[in-house]
Amino acid sequence: MEPRRLEEACIKCKDRCCARCFDDGDENIFSCLTTDELEMLVKEKRHVVFNAGETILKQNTSASHVVCIKRGLAKIIAEGESDKKLILRLVANHAILTGGGIFIDEIRHFTVQAVTQVECCFIDSEKIYELVSNNSRFAFELLKLNNQQNIQMLNNLVGITQKYMPGRVSDLLLYLKNEIFLSNPFDTRLSRQELADMTGMTMESFIRILKEFKSSGIIAVDGANIHVLDEEALQMISRKG
Amino acid sequence: MEPRRLEEACIKCKDRCCARCFDDGDENIFSCLTTDELEMLVKEKRHVVFNAGETILKQNTSASHVVCIKRGLAKIIAEGESDKKLILRLVANHAILTGGGIFIDEIRHFTVQAVTQVECCFIDSEKIYELVSNNSRFAFELLKLNNQQNIQMLNNLVGITQKYMPGRVSDLLLYLKNEIFLSNPFDTRLSRQELADMTGMTMESFIRILKEFKSSGIIAVDGANIHVLDEEALQMISRKG
DNA sequence: CAGTTGAATTGACATTTGTCAATAATATTT
DNA sequence: AAATATTATTGACAAATGTCAATTCAACTG
């Protein structure tokens, strides 16, 4: 199957692939929808595949759609002045991306870019509004999602402002291992620059910390493949700052 | 009138002081409530006055209530390891504080402390849940509020990670002038340490930048009183990083 | 009012982090 | 495989920021 490009309508979705996709898991904010609501949600959605490196959502564009990631890995980037970038977090499987400005200014406050090939659905924001209006459990779920992101960002903010680089790198490694890849030698698919952009430091500094960890026997590194050998140590370093 | 201390039930609220308070302004998330809903919300609330310096909400305690600030100024603090603090933002007049963990873990993710004397109301979280369930416009407003805080924190994160100290101090001064005090010579009521804690830098560094700005004629400083003389310059410094 | 306390300021210096340039490694193209 | 790009690594150095200690200033206490 060849990777397809932008904006192919999800014709094959007659099999309700999305409905099923949106169904599974307890974490799923769509699990509270009735079949009718799910049908409505899915009806006019657009199923799109992005190749690695492609931009899924662009910061500062208007936000008329919500995106659900069905497969693949993407990075959320806050673009600052000049060329500075901060990667806020990675998103995988069933993540929902509202662009940050939904309900307010309808502007996207960050860019989302595919790390691997990403299969996702574009859903009209109107549908989300409609669901919030008609299904209070859904509103609840959305609030929950929002708050989770808020807390994650708060922790990020505190970590980045209060920890030295080794602590931040530890946090990143633990995050990748335990929250994103869920396996131990894990293949980040990310360049050193991108990893550095997740910690708010320069690539060179990041590489140096990584090297220290490597020579201390805390991790093993082979290219983009990282193996955490001593998680305790990482946690210690994370705590110590 | 003597300042009163914790947890005085709002008996004098027979005059519906809060209903009125919660009524005014378009920004108010309660403006969409019916009279009945407002009565319900206000009925068992507790009206509390905190003196300057007192802790209104404490991080890591359980979050059974939402707090509405009716009068005064408070600071929102993320407490990190050791003694490090990061002041996330200031809240005044009609702010609603959910503690960050509402709908999720019911834990407060930050501390709120009174800067001036603060008059506020404690409302049972259950009531908020009830309103979200029954009034979709309210759910909407709450989502909006959440997203606003999210965006603000995002901007904060980007600023703190990507700007040098002069840029961060500029941002702080503009924030205080244009979003909190809304007047030009403004009296921060905050110590140098607190101002520094809003920018993620040490007090000494903060003082040095302030001194530079002062000797450049960009601001005039007299104790906690700050006068922005050249806002253009601040904006320039903010942009330049 | 003298004495005491805590905050604000300053200076000297150490540490952390970033910058720039060179080199090595890896991937991509021809 | 050679040539070319891109990415990763390293080193030397500069700049930004933090730390510590001394001093000044302002507010409060008795």
XYZ file of C-alpha atoms (C1' of nucleotides) in Angstrom:
542
model
C 0.000 0.000 0.000
C 1.507 3.268 -1.075
C 1.427 6.132 1.371
C -1.238 8.536 0.261
C -1.096 12.253 0.486
C -3.258 15.037 1.827
C -6.984 15.178 2.218
C -8.256 11.924 0.829
C -11.830 11.544 1.916
C -12.330 8.472 4.010
C -14.438 6.542 1.620
C -13.323 3.209 2.856
C -14.614 4.256 6.245
C -17.850 2.553 5.488
C -16.413 -0.166 7.645
C -16.504 2.380 10.444
C -12.796 2.068 11.000
C -12.806 5.283 12.951
C -15.829 4.463 14.961
C -14.044 1.354 16.049
C -10.796 3.160 16.488
C -12.480 5.834 18.536
C -14.251 3.189 20.520
C -11.508 1.289 22.199
C -9.688 2.112 25.384
C -11.019 3.768 28.506
C -8.833 6.794 28.011
C -10.729 7.568 24.864
C -12.803 10.702 25.071
C -15.180 9.351 22.446
C -16.136 6.276 24.403
C -19.016 8.148 25.984
C -20.740 8.867 22.682
C -23.870 7.134 21.522
C -23.786 5.298 18.216
C -25.705 8.125 16.603
C -23.297 10.696 17.892
C -20.376 8.648 16.731
C -21.910 8.350 13.286
C -22.452 12.079 13.188
C -18.875 12.714 14.276
C -17.407 10.370 11.743
C -19.691 11.129 8.849
C -17.942 14.013 7.176
C -14.538 13.564 8.625
C -11.552 13.392 6.346
C -9.057 10.616 6.651
C -5.536 11.748 5.866
C -2.104 10.163 5.813
C 1.022 12.224 6.346
C 4.527 11.073 5.651
C 7.335 11.547 8.140
C 8.352 15.169 8.279
C 5.137 16.572 6.873
C 3.319 19.304 8.742
C -0.084 18.245 9.985
C -1.115 21.509 11.601
C 0.644 24.812 11.348
C 0.903 27.327 14.149
C -0.982 30.610 13.636
C -3.309 29.228 10.989
C -6.993 29.210 11.721
C -8.306 26.193 13.527
C -11.475 24.880 11.967
C -10.738 21.236 12.571
C -9.789 18.872 15.306
C -7.375 16.089 14.482
C -7.444 12.557 15.806
C -4.291 10.534 15.407
C -5.033 6.939 14.538
C -1.578 5.609 13.921
C 1.964 6.915 14.037
C 3.946 9.431 16.016
C 3.860 13.206 15.795
C 5.538 16.049 17.604
C 3.936 19.192 18.925
C 6.090 22.230 18.389
C 5.807 25.725 19.763
C 7.574 28.002 17.341
C 9.140 31.037 18.920
C 10.774 34.107 17.492
C 13.692 33.573 15.106
C 14.088 29.860 14.476
C 13.778 28.665 18.034
C 11.543 25.696 18.535
C 10.294 23.964 21.612
C 8.847 20.497 21.266
C 6.110 20.353 23.852
C 5.310 16.681 23.650
C 4.856 13.722 21.384
C 1.494 12.304 20.450
C 0.689 8.799 19.371
C -2.223 6.407 18.773
C -5.468 7.930 19.934
C -4.473 11.462 20.713
C -6.860 14.300 20.020
C -5.403 17.605 18.916
C -7.465 20.715 19.354
C -4.772 23.180 18.430
C -4.955 24.941 21.760
C -7.222 27.719 20.622
C -10.481 25.872 20.259
C -13.346 27.721 21.961
C -11.299 30.906 22.059
C -9.580 32.460 19.126
C -9.800 29.568 16.690
C -6.109 29.919 16.036
C -3.613 27.107 16.368
C -1.068 27.851 18.993
C 1.400 25.207 17.936
C 2.565 23.247 14.946
C 2.148 19.496 14.669
C 4.535 17.536 12.499
C 4.679 13.855 11.637
C 7.662 11.954 13.022
C 6.733 8.634 11.461
C 4.016 8.167 8.907
C 0.822 9.354 10.558
C -2.708 8.309 9.801
C -5.279 10.709 11.179
C -8.743 12.142 10.838
C -9.789 15.743 10.441
C -13.069 16.493 12.123
C -14.910 19.765 11.792
C -14.776 21.767 15.038
C -18.493 22.390 14.704
C -19.094 18.757 15.464
C -17.157 19.073 18.659
C -19.199 22.098 19.648
C -22.340 20.165 18.912
C -21.240 17.249 21.050
C -20.299 19.522 23.926
C -23.746 21.069 23.704
C -25.627 17.797 23.652
C -23.592 15.353 25.665
C -22.396 16.538 29.024
C -20.255 13.482 29.527
C -18.345 14.446 26.443
C -17.884 17.973 27.751
C -16.575 16.386 30.884
C -14.116 14.272 28.966
C -12.909 17.242 27.022
C -12.382 19.207 30.209
C -10.439 16.294 31.580
C -8.248 16.149 28.512
C -7.626 19.836 28.731
C -6.668 19.683 32.334
C -4.323 16.808 31.727
C -2.511 18.777 29.086
C -2.433 21.708 31.417
C -0.832 19.681 34.168
C 1.672 18.143 31.815
C 2.709 21.545 30.587
C 2.912 22.827 34.138
C 5.279 20.029 35.082
C 7.276 20.726 31.985
C 7.494 24.393 32.838
C 8.615 23.698 36.372
C 11.152 21.138 35.216
C 12.650 23.324 32.555
C 12.904 26.373 34.782
C 14.139 24.664 37.925
C 16.387 21.847 36.807
C 19.849 21.733 35.393
C 20.431 19.981 32.129
C 21.120 16.484 33.483
C 17.803 16.556 35.311
C 15.971 17.640 32.197
C 17.586 14.981 30.063
C 16.655 12.379 32.680
C 13.079 13.547 32.582
C 13.057 13.316 28.824
C 14.453 9.792 28.775
C 11.962 8.621 31.377
C 9.147 10.265 29.449
C 10.149 8.582 26.213
C 10.579 5.188 27.816
C 7.534 5.143 30.077
C 4.992 7.318 28.371
C 5.661 7.210 24.672
C 7.452 4.078 23.534
C 6.640 1.789 26.459
C 9.557 -0.450 25.735
C 13.113 -0.478 26.854
C 15.540 -0.261 24.166
C 13.419 2.223 22.270
C 13.940 3.817 18.921
C 13.218 7.507 19.246
C 12.974 8.265 15.532
C 14.065 11.711 16.606
C 17.234 13.570 15.742
C 19.519 14.948 18.424
C 18.261 18.396 17.529
C 14.692 17.319 18.140
C 15.532 15.674 21.438
C 17.329 18.823 22.471
C 14.291 20.863 21.457
C 12.231 18.850 23.916
C 14.435 19.948 26.785
C 14.933 23.563 25.826
C 18.671 23.240 25.373
C 21.096 23.265 22.467
C 21.926 20.121 20.560
C 25.562 20.270 21.643
C 24.666 20.490 25.302
C 22.224 17.639 24.929
C 24.819 15.435 23.281
C 27.253 16.140 26.085
C 24.820 15.098 28.790
C 23.937 11.997 26.823
C 27.604 11.160 26.568
C 28.037 11.524 30.314
C 25.103 9.227 30.951
C 26.581 6.758 28.515
C 29.993 6.729 30.108
C 28.409 6.411 33.547
C 26.680 3.281 32.362
C 23.212 4.734 32.927
C 22.171 4.304 29.338
C 23.383 2.686 26.141
C 23.033 4.632 22.930
C 23.219 3.540 19.339
C 22.074 6.262 17.023
C 18.422 6.986 17.679
C 18.165 3.824 19.728
C 18.377 4.343 23.463
C 18.508 1.716 26.171
C 17.910 2.740 29.752
C 20.159 0.594 31.910
C 19.717 2.261 35.285
C 16.326 3.869 35.673
C 16.907 4.446 39.382
C 19.853 6.638 38.543
C 17.801 8.660 36.091
C 15.126 9.178 38.687
C 17.724 10.272 41.191
C 19.235 12.748 38.775
C 15.790 14.012 37.877
C 14.973 14.686 41.500
C 18.284 16.240 42.379
C 17.756 18.830 39.653
C -14.034 46.674 59.620
C -11.531 44.204 60.940
C -10.144 41.643 58.523
C -11.747 38.315 59.292
C -10.064 34.972 59.206
C -10.769 31.604 57.651
C -14.037 29.994 56.823
C -16.655 32.426 57.885
C -19.916 31.328 56.381
C -21.371 33.978 54.153
C -24.377 34.814 56.180
C -24.547 38.352 55.036
C -24.861 36.973 51.511
C -28.574 37.223 51.805
C -28.101 40.333 49.778
C -26.787 38.055 47.022
C -23.471 39.861 46.981
C -21.923 36.979 45.145
C -24.703 36.558 42.688
C -24.178 40.150 41.778
C -20.456 39.813 41.837
C -20.623 36.765 39.649
C -23.012 38.525 37.371
C -21.066 41.397 36.034
C -18.638 41.476 33.162
C -18.763 39.568 29.910
C -15.633 37.642 30.755
C -17.444 36.045 33.621
C -18.020 32.351 33.190
C -21.073 32.555 35.420
C -22.899 35.033 33.261
C -24.532 32.195 31.337
C -26.250 30.767 34.380
C -29.956 31.056 35.050
C -31.070 32.667 38.270
C -31.891 29.271 39.692
C -28.490 27.912 38.824
C -26.836 30.932 40.329
C -28.844 30.465 43.515
C -27.833 26.840 43.630
C -24.199 27.724 43.103
C -24.183 30.390 45.746
C -26.340 28.672 48.307
C -23.810 26.676 50.282
C -20.714 28.499 49.302
C -18.415 29.779 51.968
C -17.262 33.328 51.934
C -13.715 33.690 53.228
C -11.274 36.528 53.716
C -7.539 35.925 53.665
C -4.940 38.381 54.811
C -1.878 39.177 52.761
C 0.535 36.281 52.854
C -1.980 33.641 53.827
C -2.244 30.472 51.799
C -5.586 30.098 50.075
C -4.960 26.756 48.408
C -2.051 24.437 49.000
C -0.422 22.335 46.327
C -0.858 18.571 46.682
C -3.888 18.800 48.936
C -7.122 17.335 47.695
C -9.283 19.616 45.631
C -12.888 19.491 46.720
C -13.614 23.139 46.126
C -13.337 25.763 43.480
C -12.417 29.261 44.541
C -13.728 32.505 43.129
C -11.762 35.620 43.906
C -14.025 38.553 44.592
C -11.535 41.158 45.644
C -7.784 41.411 46.029
C -4.705 39.971 44.423
C -3.271 36.486 44.732
C -0.346 34.637 43.239
C -0.333 31.159 41.798
C 2.779 29.257 42.720
C 4.130 25.983 41.404
C 6.312 24.553 44.121
C 9.183 22.465 42.863
C 11.727 20.279 44.620
C 13.796 21.882 47.382
C 12.554 25.426 47.928
C 12.285 26.497 44.332
C 9.138 28.310 43.431
C 7.730 29.477 40.162
C 4.959 32.040 40.202
C 2.781 31.142 37.247
C 0.537 34.149 37.240
C -1.384 36.598 39.342
C -5.120 36.506 39.758
C -7.424 39.348 40.638
C -11.085 40.308 40.799
C -13.250 37.656 39.228
C -10.826 34.847 38.665
C -11.914 31.268 39.104
C -9.398 28.819 40.480
C -9.955 25.161 39.856
C -6.616 23.966 41.183
C -5.610 22.399 37.922
C -6.682 18.901 38.807
C -10.422 19.272 38.663
C -12.033 16.484 36.627
C -8.878 14.396 36.900
C -7.107 13.570 40.100
C -8.813 16.047 42.380
C -5.439 17.201 43.567
C -4.283 20.779 43.497
C -1.309 21.224 41.278
C -0.311 24.588 42.583
C -0.470 26.775 45.655
C -2.419 30.019 45.763
C -1.360 32.699 48.188
C -2.848 36.075 48.971
C -0.744 39.077 47.975
C -3.144 41.695 49.299
C -6.136 40.939 51.438
C -8.300 38.607 49.389
C -12.018 38.113 49.605
C -13.165 34.916 47.963
C -15.753 32.188 47.864
C -15.283 28.465 48.208
C -17.714 26.504 46.108
C -18.097 22.762 46.269
C -16.717 21.092 43.140
C -19.868 19.016 42.952
C -21.775 22.125 42.028
C -19.449 22.734 39.152
C -19.934 19.185 37.963
C -23.640 19.663 38.207
C -23.540 22.839 36.165
C -21.372 21.222 33.509
C -23.900 18.417 33.285
C -26.916 20.647 32.982
C -25.774 23.756 31.228
C -23.751 23.266 28.096
C -22.995 26.934 27.810
C -21.310 26.736 31.162
C -19.276 23.727 30.025
C -18.311 25.809 27.071
C -17.203 28.685 29.243
C -15.181 26.394 31.411
C -13.463 24.904 28.382
C -12.716 28.397 27.210
C -11.217 29.329 30.538
C -9.109 26.215 30.515
C -7.807 26.842 27.068
C -6.953 30.400 27.925
C -4.874 29.259 30.842
C -3.287 26.684 28.620
C -2.292 29.265 26.057
C -0.989 31.618 28.677
C 1.163 28.878 30.149
C 2.371 27.910 26.700
C 3.492 31.448 26.015
C 5.139 31.539 29.386
C 6.967 28.309 28.674
C 8.192 29.509 25.313
C 9.262 32.851 26.740
C 11.133 31.387 29.652
C 12.926 28.790 27.570
C 13.785 30.943 24.607
C 14.487 34.392 25.947
C 17.360 35.873 27.838
C 16.716 37.595 31.104
C 16.105 41.119 29.761
C 13.389 39.756 27.485
C 11.756 37.898 30.320
C 11.818 40.927 32.591
C 10.290 43.001 29.800
C 7.516 40.472 29.418
C 6.878 40.552 33.122
C 6.695 44.324 33.274
C 4.332 44.466 30.305
C 2.206 41.739 31.866
C 1.961 43.597 35.153
C 1.186 46.913 33.532
C -1.245 45.777 30.860
C -2.908 42.709 32.250
C -2.874 42.953 36.002
C -2.705 46.509 37.284
C -3.955 48.353 34.217
C -2.350 51.581 35.289
C 0.985 53.093 34.676
C 2.882 53.805 37.680
C 1.718 50.608 39.342
C 2.370 49.269 42.777
C 3.266 45.605 42.466
C 2.849 44.696 46.119
C 5.398 42.024 45.304
C 8.885 41.584 46.685
C 11.874 41.354 44.392
C 12.040 37.669 45.186
C 8.474 37.219 44.027
C 9.020 39.169 40.847
C 12.090 37.054 40.178
C 10.028 33.924 40.806
C 7.702 35.007 38.015
C 10.546 35.010 35.528
C 12.348 31.881 36.655
C 15.513 33.686 37.652
C 17.288 34.556 40.873
C 16.474 37.692 42.783
C 19.960 39.085 42.253
C 19.769 38.652 38.502
C 16.341 40.224 38.434
C 17.546 43.245 40.375
C 20.423 43.697 37.964
C 18.204 43.741 34.918
C 15.841 46.144 36.649
C 18.768 48.389 37.404
C 19.849 48.370 33.776
C 16.357 49.278 32.643
C 16.317 52.051 35.193
C 19.627 53.527 34.112
C 18.553 53.272 30.459
C 15.534 55.391 31.291
C 13.099 52.672 30.280
C 11.468 52.514 33.681
C 11.436 54.383 36.957
C 11.445 52.371 40.144
C 10.644 53.326 43.689
C 10.406 50.296 45.891
C 7.510 48.169 44.736
C 6.292 51.016 42.581
C 7.233 50.752 38.934
C 6.664 53.300 36.203
C 7.040 52.213 32.592
C 8.517 55.158 30.727
C 9.278 53.560 27.369
C 6.937 50.720 26.538
C 8.232 50.565 22.977
C 11.656 49.731 24.300
C 10.285 46.978 26.476
C 8.453 45.489 23.537
C 11.602 45.637 21.467
C 13.638 43.919 24.155
C 10.914 41.329 24.568
C 10.963 40.497 20.875
C 14.713 40.485 20.535
C 14.904 37.837 23.253
C 15.221 56.999 69.361
C 18.454 53.063 69.421
C 18.323 48.448 68.183
C 16.822 44.724 65.550
C 15.101 42.404 61.702
C 14.358 41.411 57.036
C 14.516 42.922 52.279
C 17.200 45.134 48.607
C 21.428 46.018 46.480
C 26.082 45.411 45.069
C 30.469 43.051 44.008
C 33.508 39.203 43.160
C 33.544 34.958 41.533
C 31.993 30.082 40.086
C 29.150 27.408 37.318
C 26.206 26.447 33.724
C 25.072 26.864 29.243
C 25.606 28.533 24.567
C 28.405 29.649 20.357
C 31.433 28.745 16.811
C 34.364 26.059 14.223
C 36.468 21.757 13.150
C 36.052 16.954 12.526
C 33.862 12.439 12.293
C 30.136 9.590 11.162
C 26.194 8.470 8.481
C 23.051 8.770 4.834
C 22.015 10.021 -0.005
C 23.008 10.729 -4.683
C 25.457 9.996 -8.808
C 32.304 3.144 -4.983
C 33.043 8.201 -5.183
C 31.028 12.398 -4.239
C 27.980 15.035 -1.688
C 25.074 16.239 1.732
C 23.329 15.893 6.287
C 23.753 14.769 11.062
C 26.510 13.787 15.164
C 30.403 14.711 17.986
C 34.105 17.173 20.046
C 36.913 21.096 21.691
C 37.961 25.785 22.836
C 36.020 29.609 24.223
C 32.439 33.286 25.368
C 28.348 34.657 27.393
C 24.653 34.159 30.549
C 23.254 33.132 34.932
C 23.776 31.637 39.679
C 26.134 31.698 44.300
C 27.954 33.681 48.235
C 29.126 37.273 51.164
C 29.133 42.029 52.384
C 26.654 46.152 52.693
C 22.899 49.325 52.525
C 18.210 50.460 53.206
C 13.675 50.452 55.225
C 10.440 48.931 58.431
C 9.311 47.556 62.863
C 10.046 46.858 68.102
C 10.756 47.976 72.485
